[in-house]
mmCIF file of C-alpha atoms in Angstrom:
data_model
loop_
_atom_site.group_PDB
_atom_site.id
_atom_site.type_symbol
_atom_site.label_atom_id
_atom_site.label_comp_id
_atom_site.label_asym_id
_atom_site.label_seq_id
_atom_site.Cartn_x
_atom_site.Cartn_y
_atom_site.Cartn_z
ATOM 1 C CA UNK A 96 0.004 -0.004 0.008
ATOM 2 C CA UNK A 97 1.359 3.414 -1.032
ATOM 3 C CA UNK A 98 1.963 6.304 1.356
ATOM 4 C CA UNK A 99 -0.850 8.396 -0.140
ATOM 5 C CA UNK A 100 -3.334 5.547 0.272
ATOM 6 C CA UNK A 101 -2.362 5.135 3.931
ATOM 7 C CA UNK A 102 -2.977 8.874 4.507
ATOM 8 C CA UNK A 103 -6.477 8.626 3.014
ATOM 9 C CA UNK A 104 -7.259 5.517 5.089
ATOM 10 C CA UNK A 105 -6.239 7.289 8.285
ATOM 11 C CA UNK A 106 -8.379 10.329 7.440
ATOM 12 C CA UNK A 107 -11.386 8.136 6.615
ATOM 13 C CA UNK A 108 -11.022 6.372 9.965
ATOM 14 C CA UNK A 109 -10.799 9.727 11.803
ATOM 15 C CA UNK A 110 -13.806 11.244 10.019
ATOM 16 C CA UNK A 111 -15.833 8.061 10.613
ATOM 17 C CA UNK A 112 -15.158 8.327 14.364
ATOM 18 C CA UNK A 113 -16.219 11.986 14.320
ATOM 19 C CA UNK A 114 -19.384 11.052 12.426
ATOM 20 C CA UNK A 115 -20.319 8.556 15.147
ATOM 21 C CA UNK A 116 -19.959 11.256 17.789
ATOM 22 C CA UNK A 117 -22.025 13.853 15.900
ATOM 23 C CA UNK A 118 -24.694 11.249 15.120
ATOM 24 C CA UNK A 119 -24.970 10.367 18.823
ATOM 25 C CA UNK A 120 -25.159 14.061 19.799
ATOM 26 C CA UNK A 121 -27.869 14.626 17.188
ATOM 27 C CA UNK A 122 -29.953 11.762 18.595
ATOM 28 C CA UNK A 123 -29.508 12.953 22.193
ATOM 29 C CA UNK A 124 -30.561 16.505 21.246
ATOM 30 C CA UNK A 125 -33.583 15.167 19.343
ATOM 31 C CA UNK A 126 -34.743 13.191 22.377
ATOM 32 C CA UNK A 127 -34.373 16.231 24.650
ATOM 33 C CA UNK A 128 -36.353 18.525 22.352
ATOM 34 C CA UNK A 129 -39.600 16.654 22.922
ATOM 35 C CA UNK A 130 -39.305 16.924 26.696
ATOM 36 C CA UNK A 131 -38.348 20.596 26.471
ATOM 37 C CA UNK A 132 -41.335 21.334 24.199
ATOM 38 C CA UNK A 133 -43.715 19.717 26.685
ATOM 39 C CA UNK A 134 -42.284 21.789 29.536
ATOM 40 C CA UNK A 135 -42.628 24.999 27.517
ATOM 41 C CA UNK A 136 -46.246 24.153 26.669
ATOM 42 C CA UNK A 137 -46.986 23.333 30.316
ATOM 43 C CA UNK A 138 -45.534 26.630 31.592
ATOM 44 C CA UNK A 139 -47.240 28.956 29.103
ATOM 45 C CA UNK A 140 -50.851 28.829 30.451
ATOM 46 C CA UNK A 141 -49.736 29.822 33.963
ATOM 47 C CA UNK A 142 -47.518 32.626 32.696
ATOM 48 C CA UNK A 143 -50.292 33.878 30.405
ATOM 49 C CA UNK A 144 -52.979 33.874 33.088
ATOM 50 C CA UNK A 145 -50.649 35.506 35.605
ATOM 51 C CA UNK A 146 -49.911 38.264 33.135
ATOM 52 C CA UNK A 147 -53.642 38.715 32.549
ATOM 53 C CA UNK A 148 -54.177 38.969 36.308
ATOM 54 C CA UNK A 149 -51.518 41.663 36.590
ATOM 55 C CA UNK A 150 -53.037 43.591 33.709
ATOM 56 C CA UNK A 151 -56.485 43.242 35.258
ATOM 57 C CA UNK A 152 -55.220 44.900 38.407
ATOM 58 C CA UNK A 153 -53.444 47.563 36.330
ATOM 59 C CA UNK A 154 -56.565 48.436 34.365
ATOM 60 C CA UNK A 155 -58.880 48.164 37.348
ATOM 61 C CA UNK A 156 -56.917 50.478 39.658
ATOM 62 C CA UNK A 157 -54.810 53.620 39.483
ATOM 63 C CA UNK A 158 -52.213 52.605 42.078
ATOM 64 C CA UNK A 159 -48.562 53.307 41.304
ATOM 65 C CA UNK A 160 -46.449 50.193 41.413
ATOM 66 C CA UNK A 161 -43.187 48.878 39.917
ATOM 67 C CA UNK A 162 -45.196 46.334 37.936
ATOM 68 C CA UNK A 163 -47.287 48.855 36.039
ATOM 69 C CA UNK A 164 -45.979 52.397 36.567
ATOM 70 C CA UNK A 165 -43.253 53.766 34.341
ATOM 71 C CA UNK A 166 -40.652 56.083 35.858
ATOM 72 C CA UNK A 167 -40.937 59.566 34.371
ATOM 73 C CA UNK A 168 -37.236 59.760 33.458
ATOM 74 C CA UNK A 169 -35.678 56.299 33.632
ATOM 75 C CA UNK A 170 -31.918 56.280 34.037
ATOM 76 C CA UNK A 171 -31.008 52.619 34.652
ATOM 77 C CA UNK A 172 -32.177 49.429 32.965
ATOM 78 C CA UNK A 173 -31.391 45.827 33.805
ATOM 79 C CA UNK A 174 -30.893 43.399 30.906
ATOM 80 C CA UNK A 175 -31.110 39.651 31.545
ATOM 81 C CA UNK A 176 -29.407 37.631 28.771
ATOM 82 C CA UNK A 177 -30.109 33.909 28.545
ATOM 83 C CA UNK A 178 -27.707 31.732 26.533
ATOM 84 C CA UNK A 179 -26.272 28.234 27.019
ATOM 85 C CA UNK A 180 -23.362 26.814 28.995
ATOM 86 C CA UNK A 181 -21.951 24.934 26.007
ATOM 87 C CA UNK A 182 -21.497 25.435 22.287
ATOM 88 C CA UNK A 183 -21.965 23.048 19.351
ATOM 89 C CA UNK A 184 -25.273 24.740 18.614
ATOM 90 C CA UNK A 185 -24.588 26.683 15.440
ATOM 91 C CA UNK A 186 -25.428 30.382 15.749
ATOM 92 C CA UNK A 187 -27.696 29.949 18.799
ATOM 93 C CA UNK A 188 -25.480 31.774 21.303
ATOM 94 C CA UNK A 189 -24.108 34.401 18.925
ATOM 95 C CA UNK A 190 -27.604 35.376 17.724
ATOM 96 C CA UNK A 191 -28.882 35.885 21.272
ATOM 97 C CA UNK A 192 -25.789 37.908 22.188
ATOM 98 C CA UNK A 193 -26.217 40.086 19.105
ATOM 99 C CA UNK A 194 -29.849 40.741 20.074
ATOM 100 C CA UNK A 195 -28.650 41.765 23.564
ATOM 101 C CA UNK A 196 -26.045 44.074 22.020
ATOM 102 C CA UNK A 197 -28.704 45.772 19.885
ATOM 103 C CA UNK A 198 -30.937 46.247 22.911
ATOM 104 C CA UNK A 199 -28.041 47.571 25.001
ATOM 105 C CA UNK A 200 -27.048 50.048 22.300
ATOM 106 C CA UNK A 201 -30.644 51.280 22.050
ATOM 107 C CA UNK A 202 -30.922 51.742 25.798
ATOM 108 C CA UNK A 203 -27.598 53.547 25.938
ATOM 109 C CA UNK A 204 -28.761 55.759 23.077
ATOM 110 C CA UNK A 205 -31.773 56.668 25.201
ATOM 111 C CA UNK A 206 -29.432 57.848 27.938
ATOM 112 C CA UNK A 207 -29.869 54.815 30.242
ATOM 113 C CA UNK A 208 -27.196 52.975 32.176
ATOM 114 C CA UNK A 209 -27.375 49.238 31.463
ATOM 115 C CA UNK A 210 -26.898 46.649 34.228
ATOM 116 C CA UNK A 211 -26.075 43.181 32.867
ATOM 117 C CA UNK A 212 -27.347 39.892 34.268
ATOM 118 C CA UNK A 213 -26.187 36.769 32.414
ATOM 119 C CA UNK A 214 -27.419 33.179 32.386
ATOM 120 C CA UNK A 215 -25.058 30.754 30.642
ATOM 121 C CA UNK A 216 -21.295 30.293 30.561
ATOM 122 C CA UNK A 217 -21.061 31.357 26.912
ATOM 123 C CA UNK A 218 -22.525 34.758 27.681
ATOM 124 C CA UNK A 219 -20.328 35.258 30.746
ATOM 125 C CA UNK A 220 -17.205 34.387 28.736
ATOM 126 C CA UNK A 221 -18.206 36.787 25.948
ATOM 127 C CA UNK A 222 -18.817 39.708 28.295
ATOM 128 C CA UNK A 223 -15.668 39.114 30.370
ATOM 129 C CA UNK A 224 -13.481 38.861 27.276
ATOM 130 C CA UNK A 225 -14.768 42.295 26.221
ATOM 131 C CA UNK A 226 -14.379 43.600 29.783
ATOM 132 C CA UNK A 227 -18.059 44.404 30.231
ATOM 133 C CA UNK A 228 -19.405 44.695 33.745
ATOM 134 C CA UNK A 229 -21.663 41.858 34.930
ATOM 135 C CA UNK A 230 -23.859 42.411 37.957
ATOM 136 C CA UNK A 231 -24.665 38.740 38.491
ATOM 137 C CA UNK A 232 -24.348 35.522 36.508
ATOM 138 C CA UNK A 233 -25.610 31.939 36.674
ATOM 139 C CA UNK A 234 -24.611 28.719 34.935
ATOM 140 C CA UNK A 235 -24.909 24.947 35.097
ATOM 141 C CA UNK A 236 -28.622 24.514 34.403
ATOM 142 C CA UNK A 237 -29.298 25.938 30.931
ATOM 143 C CA UNK A 238 -29.949 22.524 29.352
ATOM 144 C CA UNK A 239 -32.559 21.493 31.927
ATOM 145 C CA UNK A 240 -33.743 24.496 34.034
ATOM 146 C CA UNK A 241 -36.085 24.117 36.983
ATOM 147 C CA UNK A 242 -38.409 26.550 38.711
ATOM 148 C CA UNK A 243 -35.898 26.754 41.584
ATOM 149 C CA UNK A 244 -33.329 28.009 39.076
ATOM 150 C CA UNK A 245 -35.813 30.614 37.813
ATOM 151 C CA UNK A 246 -36.421 31.810 41.392
ATOM 152 C CA UNK A 247 -32.667 32.154 41.987
ATOM 153 C CA UNK A 248 -32.331 34.256 38.816
ATOM 154 C CA UNK A 249 -35.426 36.319 39.522
ATOM 155 C CA UNK A 250 -34.533 37.197 43.137
ATOM 156 C CA UNK A 251 -31.889 39.896 42.411
ATOM 157 C CA UNK A 252 -34.001 41.245 39.551
ATOM 158 C CA UNK A 253 -37.006 41.711 41.847
ATOM 159 C CA UNK A 254 -34.779 43.364 44.439
ATOM 160 C CA UNK A 255 -33.399 45.755 41.820
ATOM 161 C CA UNK A 256 -36.767 46.767 40.315
ATOM 162 C CA UNK A 257 -38.389 47.300 43.732
ATOM 163 C CA UNK A 258 -35.490 49.361 45.134
ATOM 164 C CA UNK A 259 -36.032 53.060 45.631
ATOM 165 C CA UNK A 260 -35.315 55.276 42.629
ATOM 166 C CA UNK A 261 -31.708 56.401 42.805
ATOM 167 C CA UNK A 262 -30.579 53.489 45.030
ATOM 168 C CA UNK A 263 -27.219 51.944 44.235
ATOM 169 C CA UNK A 264 -28.651 48.615 43.064
ATOM 170 C CA UNK A 265 -32.015 49.955 41.833
ATOM 171 C CA UNK A 266 -33.175 49.941 38.212
ATOM 172 C CA UNK A 267 -36.116 51.613 36.493
ATOM 173 C CA UNK A 268 -36.712 48.979 33.797
ATOM 174 C CA UNK A 269 -36.219 45.244 33.442
ATOM 175 C CA UNK A 270 -35.554 43.689 30.017
ATOM 176 C CA UNK A 271 -34.970 40.061 29.068
ATOM 177 C CA UNK A 272 -33.238 38.607 25.986
ATOM 178 C CA UNK A 273 -33.689 34.928 25.127
ATOM 179 C CA UNK A 274 -34.329 32.665 22.151
ATOM 180 C CA UNK A 275 -37.959 31.860 21.494
ATOM 181 C CA UNK A 276 -38.768 28.334 20.299
ATOM 182 C CA UNK A 277 -40.990 28.663 17.246
ATOM 183 C CA UNK A 278 -40.536 25.277 15.618
ATOM 184 C CA UNK A 279 -37.951 22.557 15.176
ATOM 185 C CA UNK A 280 -36.390 24.570 12.362
ATOM 186 C CA UNK A 281 -36.984 28.139 13.620
ATOM 187 C CA UNK A 282 -35.719 29.735 16.842
ATOM 188 C CA UNK A 283 -35.856 33.494 17.112
ATOM 189 C CA UNK A 284 -33.903 35.740 19.521
ATOM 190 C CA UNK A 285 -36.262 38.202 21.199
ATOM 191 C CA UNK A 286 -35.809 41.119 23.564
ATOM 192 C CA UNK A 287 -38.813 41.994 25.749
ATOM 193 C CA UNK A 288 -39.358 44.529 28.503
ATOM 194 C CA UNK A 289 -40.706 42.645 31.475
ATOM 195 C CA UNK A 290 -41.191 45.576 33.809
ATOM 196 C CA UNK A 291 -42.933 47.889 33.939
ATOM 197 C CA UNK A 292 -45.683 46.360 31.857
ATOM 198 C CA UNK A 293 -46.359 48.366 28.732
ATOM 199 C CA UNK A 294 -49.439 50.488 29.291
ATOM 200 C CA UNK A 295 -49.847 50.849 25.565
ATOM 201 C CA UNK A 296 -50.060 47.112 24.984
ATOM 202 C CA UNK A 297 -52.428 46.810 27.949
ATOM 203 C CA UNK A 298 -54.714 49.460 26.473
ATOM 204 C CA UNK A 299 -54.580 47.818 23.057
ATOM 205 C CA UNK A 300 -55.527 44.451 24.521
ATOM 206 C CA UNK A 301 -58.364 46.057 26.492
ATOM 207 C CA UNK A 302 -59.600 47.705 23.296
ATOM 208 C CA UNK A 303 -59.467 44.358 21.579
ATOM 209 C CA UNK A 304 -61.497 42.759 24.322
ATOM 210 C CA UNK A 305 -64.069 45.545 24.109
ATOM 211 C CA UNK A 306 -64.293 45.127 20.327
ATOM 212 C CA UNK A 307 -64.723 41.375 20.734
ATOM 213 C CA UNK A 308 -67.468 41.952 23.300
ATOM 214 C CA UNK A 309 -69.279 44.303 20.906
ATOM 215 C CA UNK A 310 -69.191 41.641 18.206
ATOM 216 C CA UNK A 311 -70.594 39.056 20.603
ATOM 217 C CA UNK A 312 -73.358 41.344 21.804
ATOM 218 C CA UNK A 313 -74.189 42.994 25.136
ATOM 219 C CA UNK A 314 -72.857 41.311 28.232
ATOM 220 C CA UNK A 315 -71.983 42.242 31.779
ATOM 221 C CA UNK A 316 -68.342 43.210 32.209
ATOM 222 C CA UNK A 317 -66.692 42.296 35.533
ATOM 223 C CA UNK A 318 -65.895 44.843 38.200
ATOM 224 C CA UNK A 319 -62.786 44.157 40.233
ATOM 225 C CA UNK A 320 -62.705 44.483 44.015
ATOM 226 C CA UNK A 321 -59.219 44.117 45.478
ATOM 227 C CA UNK A 322 -58.749 42.669 48.952
ATOM 228 C CA UNK A 323 -57.004 43.892 51.011
ATOM 229 C CA UNK A 324 -55.833 46.519 48.451
ATOM 230 C CA UNK A 325 -54.677 46.777 44.869
ATOM 231 C CA UNK A 326 -51.138 47.673 45.975
ATOM 232 C CA UNK A 327 -50.844 44.591 48.169
ATOM 233 C CA UNK A 328 -52.213 42.413 45.380
ATOM 234 C CA UNK A 329 -49.525 43.769 43.057
ATOM 235 C CA UNK A 330 -46.883 43.209 45.736
ATOM 236 C CA UNK A 331 -47.948 39.577 45.882
ATOM 237 C CA UNK A 332 -48.083 39.204 42.091
ATOM 238 C CA UNK A 333 -44.722 40.861 41.350
ATOM 239 C CA UNK A 334 -42.374 38.020 42.379
ATOM 240 C CA UNK A 335 -44.619 35.371 40.825
ATOM 241 C CA UNK A 336 -44.863 37.313 37.582
ATOM 242 C CA UNK A 337 -41.090 37.794 37.275
ATOM 243 C CA UNK A 338 -40.373 34.179 38.233
ATOM 244 C CA UNK A 339 -42.897 32.790 35.768
ATOM 245 C CA UNK A 340 -41.530 34.984 32.940
ATOM 246 C CA UNK A 341 -37.936 34.001 33.694
ATOM 247 C CA UNK A 342 -38.911 30.320 33.971
ATOM 248 C CA UNK A 343 -40.744 30.373 30.641
ATOM 249 C CA UNK A 344 -37.792 32.146 29.010
ATOM 250 C CA UNK A 345 -35.370 29.550 30.420
ATOM 251 C CA UNK A 346 -37.503 26.723 29.049
ATOM 252 C CA UNK A 347 -37.840 28.459 25.659
ATOM 253 C CA UNK A 348 -34.073 28.936 25.533
ATOM 254 C CA UNK A 349 -33.390 25.309 26.490
ATOM 255 C CA UNK A 350 -35.729 23.976 23.797
ATOM 256 C CA UNK A 351 -34.174 26.345 21.237
ATOM 257 C CA UNK A 352 -30.680 25.254 22.220
ATOM 258 C CA UNK A 353 -31.508 21.558 21.810
ATOM 259 C CA UNK A 354 -33.106 22.248 18.408
ATOM 260 C CA UNK A 355 -30.067 24.266 17.309
ATOM 261 C CA UNK A 356 -27.719 21.488 18.521
ATOM 262 C CA UNK A 357 -29.690 18.870 16.645
ATOM 263 C CA UNK A 358 -29.601 20.918 13.462
ATOM 264 C CA UNK A 359 -25.864 21.644 13.814
ATOM 265 C CA UNK A 360 -24.994 18.031 14.550
ATOM 266 C CA UNK A 361 -27.094 16.805 11.621
ATOM 267 C CA UNK A 362 -25.229 19.177 9.362
ATOM 268 C CA UNK A 363 -21.912 17.969 10.762
ATOM 269 C CA UNK A 364 -22.941 14.354 10.239
ATOM 270 C CA UNK A 365 -23.981 15.018 6.636
ATOM 271 C CA UNK A 366 -20.696 16.839 5.994
ATOM 272 C CA UNK A 367 -18.785 13.901 7.476
ATOM 273 C CA UNK A 368 -20.600 11.496 5.177
ATOM 274 C CA UNK A 369 -19.790 13.653 2.151
ATOM 275 C CA UNK A 370 -16.140 13.887 3.228
ATOM 276 C CA UNK A 371 -15.912 10.096 3.714
ATOM 277 C CA UNK A 372 -17.298 9.553 0.200
ATOM 278 C CA UNK A 373 -14.798 12.039 -1.247
ATOM 279 C CA UNK A 374 -11.879 10.520 0.664
ATOM 280 C CA UNK A 375 -12.949 7.019 -0.372
ATOM 281 C CA UNK A 376 -12.886 8.028 -4.038
ATOM 282 C CA UNK A 377 -9.466 9.569 -3.592
ATOM 283 C CA UNK A 378 -8.211 6.488 -1.762
ATOM 284 C CA UNK A 379 -9.513 4.213 -4.521
ATOM 285 C CA UNK A 380 -7.882 6.379 -7.151
ATOM 286 C CA UNK A 381 -4.574 6.348 -5.225
ATOM 287 C CA UNK A 382 -4.823 2.568 -4.809
ATOM 288 C CA UNK A 383 -5.559 2.148 -8.512
ATOM 289 C CA UNK A 384 -2.578 4.322 -9.346
ATOM 290 C CA UNK A 385 -0.383 2.147 -7.047
ATOM 291 C CA UNK A 386 -1.654 -1.016 -8.705
ATOM 292 C CA UNK A 387 -1.082 0.421 -12.167
ATOM 293 C CA UNK A 388 2.450 1.445 -11.219
ATOM 294 C CA UNK A 389 3.196 -2.017 -9.805
ATOM 295 C CA UNK A 390 1.894 -3.671 -12.998
ATOM 296 C CA UNK A 391 4.004 -1.329 -15.102
ATOM 297 C CA UNK A 392 7.065 -2.154 -13.013
ATOM 298 C CA UNK A 393 6.398 -5.881 -13.308
ATOM 299 C CA UNK A 394 5.903 -5.653 -17.071
ATOM 300 C CA UNK A 395 8.969 -3.509 -17.415
ATOM 301 C CA UNK A 396 11.001 -5.931 -15.328
ATOM 302 C CA UNK A 397 9.765 -8.908 -17.341
ATOM 303 C CA UNK A 398 10.640 -7.140 -20.607
ATOM 304 C CA UNK A 399 14.103 -6.349 -19.303
ATOM 305 C CA UNK A 400 14.660 -9.987 -18.294
ATOM 306 C CA UNK A 401 13.425 -11.164 -21.673
ATOM 307 C CA UNK A 402 15.825 -8.788 -23.469
ATOM 308 C CA UNK A 403 18.697 -9.913 -21.239
ATOM 309 C CA UNK A 404 17.946 -13.579 -21.908
ATOM 310 C CA UNK A 405 17.774 -12.970 -25.670
ATOM 311 C CA UNK A 406 21.140 -11.198 -25.570
ATOM 312 C CA UNK A 407 22.833 -14.063 -23.687
ATOM 313 C CA UNK A 408 21.535 -16.660 -26.169
ATOM 314 C CA UNK A 409 23.380 -14.923 -28.993
#
């Protein structure tokens, strides 16, 4: 076997081993997506109804609260970025980080100081490499987050948004950047303002409800009575609202990460298969060239022997 053929054989063996690894990672990610999808679907009704409850209190009372009242001149905004602890997920992490950068630049352009909170080792590494300040960070649970993890992340955010205006650790707004799971093939980075709730969107939804009620015909609309008071109801809803939003975002990000990993590993496996086919053709060509050369050498040697024998007979 020629040297070139041995090189191709070694490369084929190496690529085949890599293909087995990427195939296994693809199958693992595919199995995790289903579970992550179910958890996202299970968390959405609670988060949706809790948001509706908060908006009901906001529209049914005129109390000023961190949940619903915007600061007249906001100066500080907290941004929670959710990425993963590991890579091998295509552009999943970089797309979320870019969305956070766009949001940060917009907030800075509005004259606000940005306070960074990061979930995921990849985000922490990115920010530290660029020497950006990080208020708090978390890692180790991005692939399979629990509600306890969401509570741990939400705790400092709640403390910051409820602090007095002008306090050292206080913020006027709370934003979150994560990757929304749309489908197995589509995951979209989004940046939402969690607090305060947008009064504009609340009014638009209320108008939509009124329009829907008009279409349905006359009906009695509910009147809200808050016990013991609207402010205390909002105080009770605030931590649950933030925790549910963070938990849903963590689940969305986990499902998106698994989908991105599956897609990236499938692409890597397909590329490995194509490379193995290409290397196999090259190895066969090199082997054929070696065989042809050996045959030529044998024929040449036989001809030389025949000529030598003919010369000796004379």
